[in-house]
């Protein structure tokens, strides 16, 4: 649909320069009106039935707590980081430490984050 609609728009407007594309007042590459309506209907269904489903919400809240607790612990105690990460830190609660801890956590899989959380904080796996 995107390719077909974009081709239709190019044929209809025949822009001959970047300036002409910018001056169209609408995107050159876009979905058709029908696809936009389908997309809206799909999202209208997904938000309450999937994204805001109570099980997904509970899992998201749990993951948020795990990440926040891991971040708090590691930024306060950077010696708990793996050696190659820890040696680049500049002390507890320092800006460089916070950035490194954020990057370290961002690279974790969900499973590893839950396992690290349990190992470092002595809590049961929350997954």
Backbone as JSON Lines, residues from 0, in Angstrom:
{"i":0,"aa":"X","n":[0.81,-1.19,0.0],"ca":[0.0,0.0,0.0],"c":[0.86,1.26,0.0]}
{"i":1,"aa":"X","n":[1.89,1.26,0.82],"ca":[2.78,2.42,0.89],"c":[3.44,2.69,-0.46]}
{"i":2,"aa":"X","n":[3.94,1.65,-1.09],"ca":[4.59,1.81,-2.39],"c":[3.59,2.29,-3.44]}
{"i":3,"aa":"X","n":[2.41,1.68,-3.46],"ca":[1.4,2.06,-4.45],"c":[0.93,3.5,-4.24]}
{"i":4,"aa":"X","n":[0.66,3.87,-3.0],"ca":[0.18,5.23,-2.72],"c":[1.26,6.26,-3.0]}
{"i":5,"aa":"X","n":[2.49,5.94,-2.66],"ca":[3.59,6.86,-2.94],"c":[3.76,7.05,-4.44]}
{"i":6,"aa":"X","n":[3.67,5.96,-5.2],"ca":[3.73,6.06,-6.66],"c":[2.61,6.9,-7.22]}
{"i":7,"aa":"X","n":[1.41,6.74,-6.68],"ca":[0.27,7.54,-7.11],"c":[0.52,9.02,-6.84]}
{"i":8,"aa":"X","n":[1.05,9.33,-5.66],"ca":[1.32,10.73,-5.31],"c":[2.42,11.34,-6.17]}
{"i":9,"aa":"X","n":[3.42,10.55,-6.47],"ca":[4.49,11.05,-7.35],"c":[3.94,11.34,-8.73]}
{"i":10,"aa":"X","n":[3.12,10.42,-9.26],"ca":[2.53,10.62,-10.58],"c":[1.6,11.84,-10.6]}
{"i":11,"aa":"X","n":[0.86,12.03,-9.52],"ca":[-0.11,13.14,-9.47],"c":[0.57,14.5,-9.31]}
{"i":12,"aa":"X","n":[1.68,14.55,-8.57],"ca":[2.31,15.84,-8.29],"c":[3.54,16.11,-9.16]}
{"i":13,"aa":"X","n":[4.17,15.06,-9.69],"ca":[5.36,15.16,-10.54],"c":[6.39,16.16,-10.03]}
{"i":14,"aa":"X","n":[6.84,16.0,-8.78],"ca":[7.86,16.93,-8.28],"c":[9.17,16.76,-9.04]}
{"i":15,"aa":"X","n":[9.83,17.87,-9.3],"ca":[11.07,17.79,-10.08],"c":[12.3,18.23,-9.27]}
{"i":16,"aa":"X","n":[12.1,18.46,-7.97],"ca":[13.23,18.86,-7.13],"c":[12.85,18.62,-5.66]}
{"i":17,"aa":"X","n":[13.87,18.68,-4.83],"ca":[13.63,18.55,-3.38],"c":[12.72,19.67,-2.91]}
{"i":18,"aa":"X","n":[12.94,20.85,-3.43],"ca":[12.11,22.0,-3.05],"c":[10.64,21.75,-3.42]}
{"i":19,"aa":"X","n":[10.42,21.14,-4.56],"ca":[9.05,20.84,-4.99],"c":[8.4,19.83,-4.04]}
{"i":20,"aa":"X","n":[9.16,18.83,-3.61],"ca":[8.64,17.84,-2.65],"c":[8.3,18.53,-1.34]}
{"i":21,"aa":"X","n":[9.2,19.38,-0.87],"ca":[8.96,20.1,0.39],"c":[7.78,21.04,0.3]}
{"i":22,"aa":"X","n":[7.52,21.56,-0.87],"ca":[6.43,22.51,-1.06],"c":[5.07,21.88,-1.31]}
{"i":23,"aa":"X","n":[4.98,20.57,-1.31],"ca":[3.71,19.9,-1.58],"c":[2.66,20.15,-0.5]}
{"i":24,"aa":"X","n":[3.11,20.35,0.72],"ca":[2.15,20.55,1.81],"c":[1.56,19.24,2.33]}
{"i":25,"aa":"X","n":[2.11,18.14,1.87],"ca":[1.69,16.81,2.34],"c":[2.86,15.87,2.15]}
{"i":26,"aa":"X","n":[2.87,14.76,2.88],"ca":[3.95,13.8,2.68],"c":[3.85,13.17,1.29]}
{"i":27,"aa":"X","n":[4.98,12.94,0.68],"ca":[4.99,12.27,-0.62],"c":[4.85,10.77,-0.43]}
{"i":28,"aa":"X","n":[5.51,10.25,0.59],"ca":[5.41,8.82,0.91],"c":[4.41,8.66,2.05]}
{"i":29,"aa":"X","n":[3.34,7.93,1.8],"ca":[2.3,7.76,2.82],"c":[1.4,6.58,2.45]}
{"i":30,"aa":"X","n":[0.63,6.17,3.43],"ca":[-0.39,5.14,3.19],"c":[-1.61,5.78,2.54]}
{"i":31,"aa":"X","n":[-2.41,4.95,1.9],"ca":[-3.67,5.41,1.32],"c":[-4.66,5.71,2.44]}
{"i":32,"aa":"X","n":[-5.71,6.46,2.11],"ca":[-6.76,6.77,3.1],"c":[-7.35,5.5,3.68]}
{"i":33,"aa":"X","n":[-7.55,4.5,2.81],"ca":[-8.13,3.23,3.29],"c":[-7.2,2.57,4.31]}
{"i":34,"aa":"X","n":[-5.9,2.57,4.03],"ca":[-4.95,1.95,4.95],"c":[-4.86,2.75,6.25]}
{"i":35,"aa":"X","n":[-4.94,4.06,6.17],"ca":[-4.93,4.89,7.38],"c":[-6.14,4.54,8.25]}
{"i":36,"aa":"X","n":[-7.29,4.36,7.63],"ca":[-8.5,3.97,8.38],"c":[-8.32,2.59,9.0]}
{"i":37,"aa":"X","n":[-7.76,1.65,8.25],"ca":[-7.5,0.31,8.78],"c":[-6.53,0.37,9.96]}
{"i":38,"aa":"X","n":[-5.49,1.18,9.84],"ca":[-4.5,1.33,10.9],"c":[-5.15,1.88,12.16]}
{"i":39,"aa":"X","n":[-6.0,2.89,12.01],"ca":[-6.71,3.45,13.18],"c":[-7.59,2.41,13.86]}
{"i":40,"aa":"X","n":[-8.31,1.64,13.05],"ca":[-9.18,0.6,13.61],"c":[-8.36,-0.46,14.34]}
{"i":41,"aa":"X","n":[-7.24,-0.84,13.75],"ca":[-6.37,-1.84,14.36],"c":[-5.84,-1.33,15.71]}
{"i":42,"aa":"X","n":[-5.38,-0.1,15.75],"ca":[-4.86,0.48,16.99],"c":[-5.97,0.65,18.03]}
{"i":43,"aa":"X","n":[-7.16,1.0,17.57],"ca":[-8.29,1.13,18.49],"c":[-8.58,-0.2,19.18]}
{"i":44,"aa":"X","n":[-8.39,-1.3,18.47],"ca":[-8.56,-2.63,19.06],"c":[-7.37,-2.99,19.96]}
{"i":45,"aa":"X","n":[-6.15,-2.73,19.48],"ca":[-4.96,-3.16,20.2],"c":[-4.77,-2.48,21.55]}
{"i":46,"aa":"X","n":[-5.04,-1.19,21.64],"ca":[-4.77,-0.49,22.89],"c":[-5.5,-1.12,24.07]}
{"i":47,"aa":"X","n":[-6.81,-1.28,24.04],"ca":[-7.46,-1.87,25.21],"c":[-7.26,-3.38,25.34]}
{"i":48,"aa":"X","n":[-7.09,-4.07,24.23],"ca":[-7.05,-5.53,24.26],"c":[-5.65,-6.12,24.38]}
{"i":49,"aa":"X","n":[-4.63,-5.31,24.1],"ca":[-3.28,-5.84,24.23],"c":[-2.4,-4.89,25.04]}
{"i":50,"aa":"X","n":[-2.18,-3.68,24.55],"ca":[-1.25,-2.77,25.21],"c":[-1.69,-2.41,26.62]}
{"i":51,"aa":"X","n":[-2.97,-2.29,26.86],"ca":[-3.48,-1.91,28.19],"c":[-4.11,-3.09,28.92]}
{"i":52,"aa":"X","n":[-3.9,-4.3,28.41],"ca":[-4.42,-5.5,29.06],"c":[-3.78,-5.61,30.44]}
{"i":53,"aa":"X","n":[-4.53,-6.03,31.43],"ca":[-4.02,-6.04,32.8],"c":[-2.78,-6.91,32.96]}
{"i":54,"aa":"X","n":[-2.67,-8.0,32.24],"ca":[-1.47,-8.84,32.36],"c":[-0.24,-8.13,31.79]}
{"i":55,"aa":"X","n":[-0.41,-7.44,30.68],"ca":[0.7,-6.69,30.1],"c":[1.08,-5.53,31.01]}
{"i":56,"aa":"X","n":[0.09,-4.87,31.58],"ca":[0.35,-3.75,32.49],"c":[1.11,-4.22,33.73]}
{"i":57,"aa":"X","n":[0.7,-5.36,34.28],"ca":[1.41,-5.91,35.46],"c":[2.85,-6.24,35.11]}
{"i":58,"aa":"X","n":[3.06,-6.86,33.97],"ca":[4.42,-7.23,33.56],"c":[5.27,-5.98,33.32]}
{"i":59,"aa":"X","n":[4.69,-4.97,32.71],"ca":[5.41,-3.71,32.46],"c":[5.78,-3.03,33.78]}
{"i":60,"aa":"X","n":[4.84,-3.0,34.72],"ca":[5.11,-2.39,36.03],"c":[6.23,-3.13,36.76]}
{"i":61,"aa":"X","n":[6.2,-4.45,36.7],"ca":[7.23,-5.27,37.34],"c":[8.59,-4.99,36.71]}
{"i":62,"aa":"X","n":[8.64,-4.94,35.4],"ca":[9.91,-4.66,34.7],"c":[10.42,-3.27,35.05]}
{"i":63,"aa":"X","n":[9.53,-2.3,35.14],"ca":[9.92,-0.93,35.5],"c":[10.56,-0.91,36.89]}
{"i":64,"aa":"X","n":[9.97,-1.66,37.85],"ca":[10.53,-1.72,39.2],"c":[11.91,-2.36,39.2]}
{"i":65,"aa":"X","n":[12.06,-3.44,38.44],"ca":[13.35,-4.14,38.38],"c":[14.42,-3.21,37.82]}
{"i":66,"aa":"X","n":[14.12,-2.51,36.74],"ca":[15.1,-1.6,36.13],"c":[15.45,-0.47,37.1]}
{"i":67,"aa":"X","n":[14.45,0.11,37.74],"ca":[14.7,1.21,38.68],"c":[15.55,0.74,39.86]}
{"i":68,"aa":"X","n":[15.23,-0.44,40.4],"ca":[16.01,-0.94,41.54],"c":[17.43,-1.3,41.12]}
{"i":69,"aa":"X","n":[17.6,-1.91,39.96],"ca":[18.95,-2.21,39.46],"c":[19.74,-0.92,39.27]}
{"i":70,"aa":"X","n":[19.13,0.06,38.65],"ca":[19.82,1.32,38.41],"c":[20.25,1.94,39.74]}
{"i":71,"aa":"X","n":[19.33,2.02,40.68],"ca":[19.65,2.62,41.99],"c":[20.8,1.92,42.68]}
{"i":72,"aa":"X","n":[20.76,0.6,42.69],"ca":[21.82,-0.16,43.34],"c":[23.16,0.04,42.63]}
{"i":73,"aa":"X","n":[23.18,-0.11,41.32],"ca":[24.45,-0.04,40.58],"c":[25.04,1.36,40.55]}
{"i":74,"aa":"X","n":[24.21,2.38,40.51],"ca":[24.75,3.73,40.52],"c":[25.3,4.08,41.91]}
{"i":75,"aa":"X","n":[24.72,3.49,42.95],"ca":[25.23,3.69,44.31],"c":[26.46,2.83,44.58]}
{"i":76,"aa":"X","n":[26.52,1.65,43.95],"ca":[27.62,0.71,44.19],"c":[28.19,0.2,42.86]}
{"i":77,"aa":"X","n":[28.9,1.06,42.14],"ca":[29.42,0.66,40.82],"c":[30.39,-0.51,40.88]}
{"i":78,"aa":"X","n":[30.92,-0.85,42.05],"ca":[31.81,-2.01,42.18],"c":[31.07,-3.31,41.89]}
{"i":79,"aa":"X","n":[29.73,-3.28,41.91],"ca":[28.93,-4.47,41.6],"c":[28.83,-4.73,40.1]}
{"i":80,"aa":"X","n":[29.22,-3.75,39.3],"ca":[29.21,-3.92,37.84],"c":[30.31,-4.89,37.43]}
{"i":81,"aa":"X","n":[30.17,-5.52,36.27],"ca":[31.29,-6.32,35.77],"c":[32.55,-5.44,35.69]}
{"i":82,"aa":"X","n":[33.69,-6.05,35.87],"ca":[34.94,-5.3,36.0],"c":[35.18,-4.3,34.88]}
{"i":83,"aa":"X","n":[34.95,-4.71,33.62],"ca":[35.21,-3.8,32.5],"c":[34.29,-2.59,32.51]}
{"i":84,"aa":"X","n":[33.11,-2.71,33.07],"ca":[32.2,-1.57,33.2],"c":[32.58,-0.74,34.43]}
{"i":85,"aa":"X","n":[32.85,-1.41,35.52],"ca":[33.14,-0.73,36.77],"c":[34.36,0.15,36.73]}
{"i":86,"aa":"X","n":[35.38,-0.29,35.99],"ca":[36.62,0.52,35.97],"c":[36.44,1.84,35.23]}
{"i":87,"aa":"X","n":[35.42,1.96,34.42],"ca":[35.19,3.22,33.7],"c":[34.33,4.21,34.49]}
{"i":88,"aa":"X","n":[33.8,3.75,35.62],"ca":[32.96,4.62,36.44],"c":[33.81,5.64,37.19]}
{"i":89,"aa":"X","n":[33.17,6.73,37.6],"ca":[33.9,7.77,38.33],"c":[33.34,7.94,39.74]}
{"i":90,"aa":"X","n":[32.87,6.85,40.32],"ca":[32.41,6.87,41.71],"c":[30.91,6.79,41.82]}
{"i":91,"aa":"X","n":[30.44,6.47,43.02],"ca":[29.0,6.37,43.27],"c":[28.27,7.67,42.94]}
{"i":92,"aa":"X","n":[27.14,7.53,42.32],"ca":[26.22,8.63,42.0],"c":[26.81,9.71,41.09]}
{"i":93,"aa":"X","n":[27.92,9.45,40.46],"ca":[28.52,10.42,39.55],"c":[27.85,10.32,38.18]}
{"i":94,"aa":"X","n":[27.94,11.39,37.42],"ca":[27.28,11.45,36.11],"c":[27.77,10.36,35.16]}
{"i":95,"aa":"X","n":[29.08,10.17,35.1],"ca":[29.62,9.14,34.2],"c":[29.15,7.75,34.64]}
{"i":96,"aa":"X","n":[29.13,7.53,35.93],"ca":[28.65,6.25,36.46],"c":[27.2,6.02,36.07]}
{"i":97,"aa":"X","n":[26.37,7.04,36.23],"ca":[24.95,6.92,35.88],"c":[24.78,6.59,34.41]}
{"i":98,"aa":"X","n":[25.54,7.23,33.54],"ca":[25.45,6.96,32.1],"c":[25.87,5.52,31.79]}
{"i":99,"aa":"X","n":[26.97,5.07,32.42],"ca":[27.45,3.71,32.19],"c":[26.45,2.68,32.72]}
{"i":100,"aa":"X","n":[25.88,2.93,33.88],"ca":[24.88,2.01,34.44],"c":[23.66,1.96,33.52]}
{"i":101,"aa":"X","n":[23.22,3.1,33.04],"ca":[22.07,3.14,32.12],"c":[22.37,2.33,30.86]}
{"i":102,"aa":"X","n":[23.57,2.48,30.31],"ca":[23.95,1.73,29.11],"c":[24.05,0.23,29.4]}
{"i":103,"aa":"X","n":[24.59,-0.11,30.56],"ca":[24.72,-1.52,30.95],"c":[23.34,-2.16,31.06]}
{"i":104,"aa":"X","n":[22.42,-1.5,31.73],"ca":[21.06,-2.03,31.89],"c":[20.34,-2.1,30.55]}
{"i":105,"aa":"X","n":[20.53,-1.09,29.71],"ca":[19.87,-1.06,28.39],"c":[20.29,-2.25,27.54]}
{"i":106,"aa":"X","n":[21.48,-2.77,27.75],"ca":[21.97,-3.9,26.98],"c":[21.53,-5.26,27.51]}
{"i":107,"aa":"X","n":[20.83,-5.26,28.63],"ca":[20.39,-6.53,29.24],"c":[19.16,-7.09,28.53]}
{"i":108,"aa":"X","n":[19.08,-8.4,28.45],"ca":[17.83,-9.03,28.05],"c":[16.9,-8.99,29.26]}
{"i":109,"aa":"X","n":[15.62,-9.19,29.04],"ca":[14.67,-9.22,30.15],"c":[15.07,-10.28,31.17]}
{"i":110,"aa":"X","n":[15.35,-11.47,30.67],"ca":[15.7,-12.59,31.56],"c":[16.93,-12.25,32.4]}
{"i":111,"aa":"X","n":[17.97,-11.71,31.76],"ca":[19.18,-11.38,32.5],"c":[18.9,-10.3,33.54]}
{"i":112,"aa":"X","n":[18.09,-9.3,33.19],"ca":[17.76,-8.23,34.15],"c":[17.06,-8.81,35.38]}
{"i":113,"aa":"X","n":[16.11,-9.7,35.17],"ca":[15.42,-10.33,36.31],"c":[16.4,-11.16,37.14]}
{"i":114,"aa":"X","n":[17.29,-11.89,36.47],"ca":[18.26,-12.72,37.19],"c":[19.25,-11.86,37.98]}
{"i":115,"aa":"X","n":[19.75,-10.79,37.37],"ca":[20.67,-9.87,38.05],"c":[19.98,-9.23,39.24]}
{"i":116,"aa":"X","n":[18.76,-8.83,39.04],"ca":[17.98,-8.23,40.12],"c":[17.9,-9.19,41.31]}
{"i":117,"aa":"X","n":[17.54,-10.43,41.03],"ca":[17.45,-11.43,42.09],"c":[18.79,-11.69,42.76]}
{"i":118,"aa":"X","n":[19.85,-11.76,41.95],"ca":[21.19,-12.03,42.49],"c":[21.7,-10.87,43.32]}
{"i":119,"aa":"X","n":[21.59,-9.66,42.81],"ca":[22.16,-8.5,43.49],"c":[21.31,-8.0,44.67]}
{"i":120,"aa":"X","n":[20.02,-8.12,44.54],"ca":[19.15,-7.6,45.59],"c":[18.61,-8.7,46.5]}
{"i":121,"aa":"X","n":[19.01,-9.95,46.21],"ca":[18.62,-11.05,47.07],"c":[17.12,-11.3,47.07]}
{"i":122,"aa":"X","n":[16.48,-10.97,45.98],"ca":[15.03,-11.17,45.88],"c":[14.76,-12.28,44.89]}
{"i":123,"aa":"X","n":[13.59,-12.84,45.0],"ca":[13.19,-13.88,44.05],"c":[13.03,-13.27,42.68]}
{"i":124,"aa":"X","n":[13.25,-14.1,41.68],"ca":[13.05,-13.68,40.28],"c":[11.61,-13.23,40.11]}
{"i":125,"aa":"X","n":[11.42,-12.03,39.56],"ca":[10.08,-11.47,39.41],"c":[9.43,-11.81,38.08]}
{"i":126,"aa":"X","n":[10.06,-12.64,37.27],"ca":[9.49,-12.92,35.95],"c":[8.39,-13.9,35.97]}
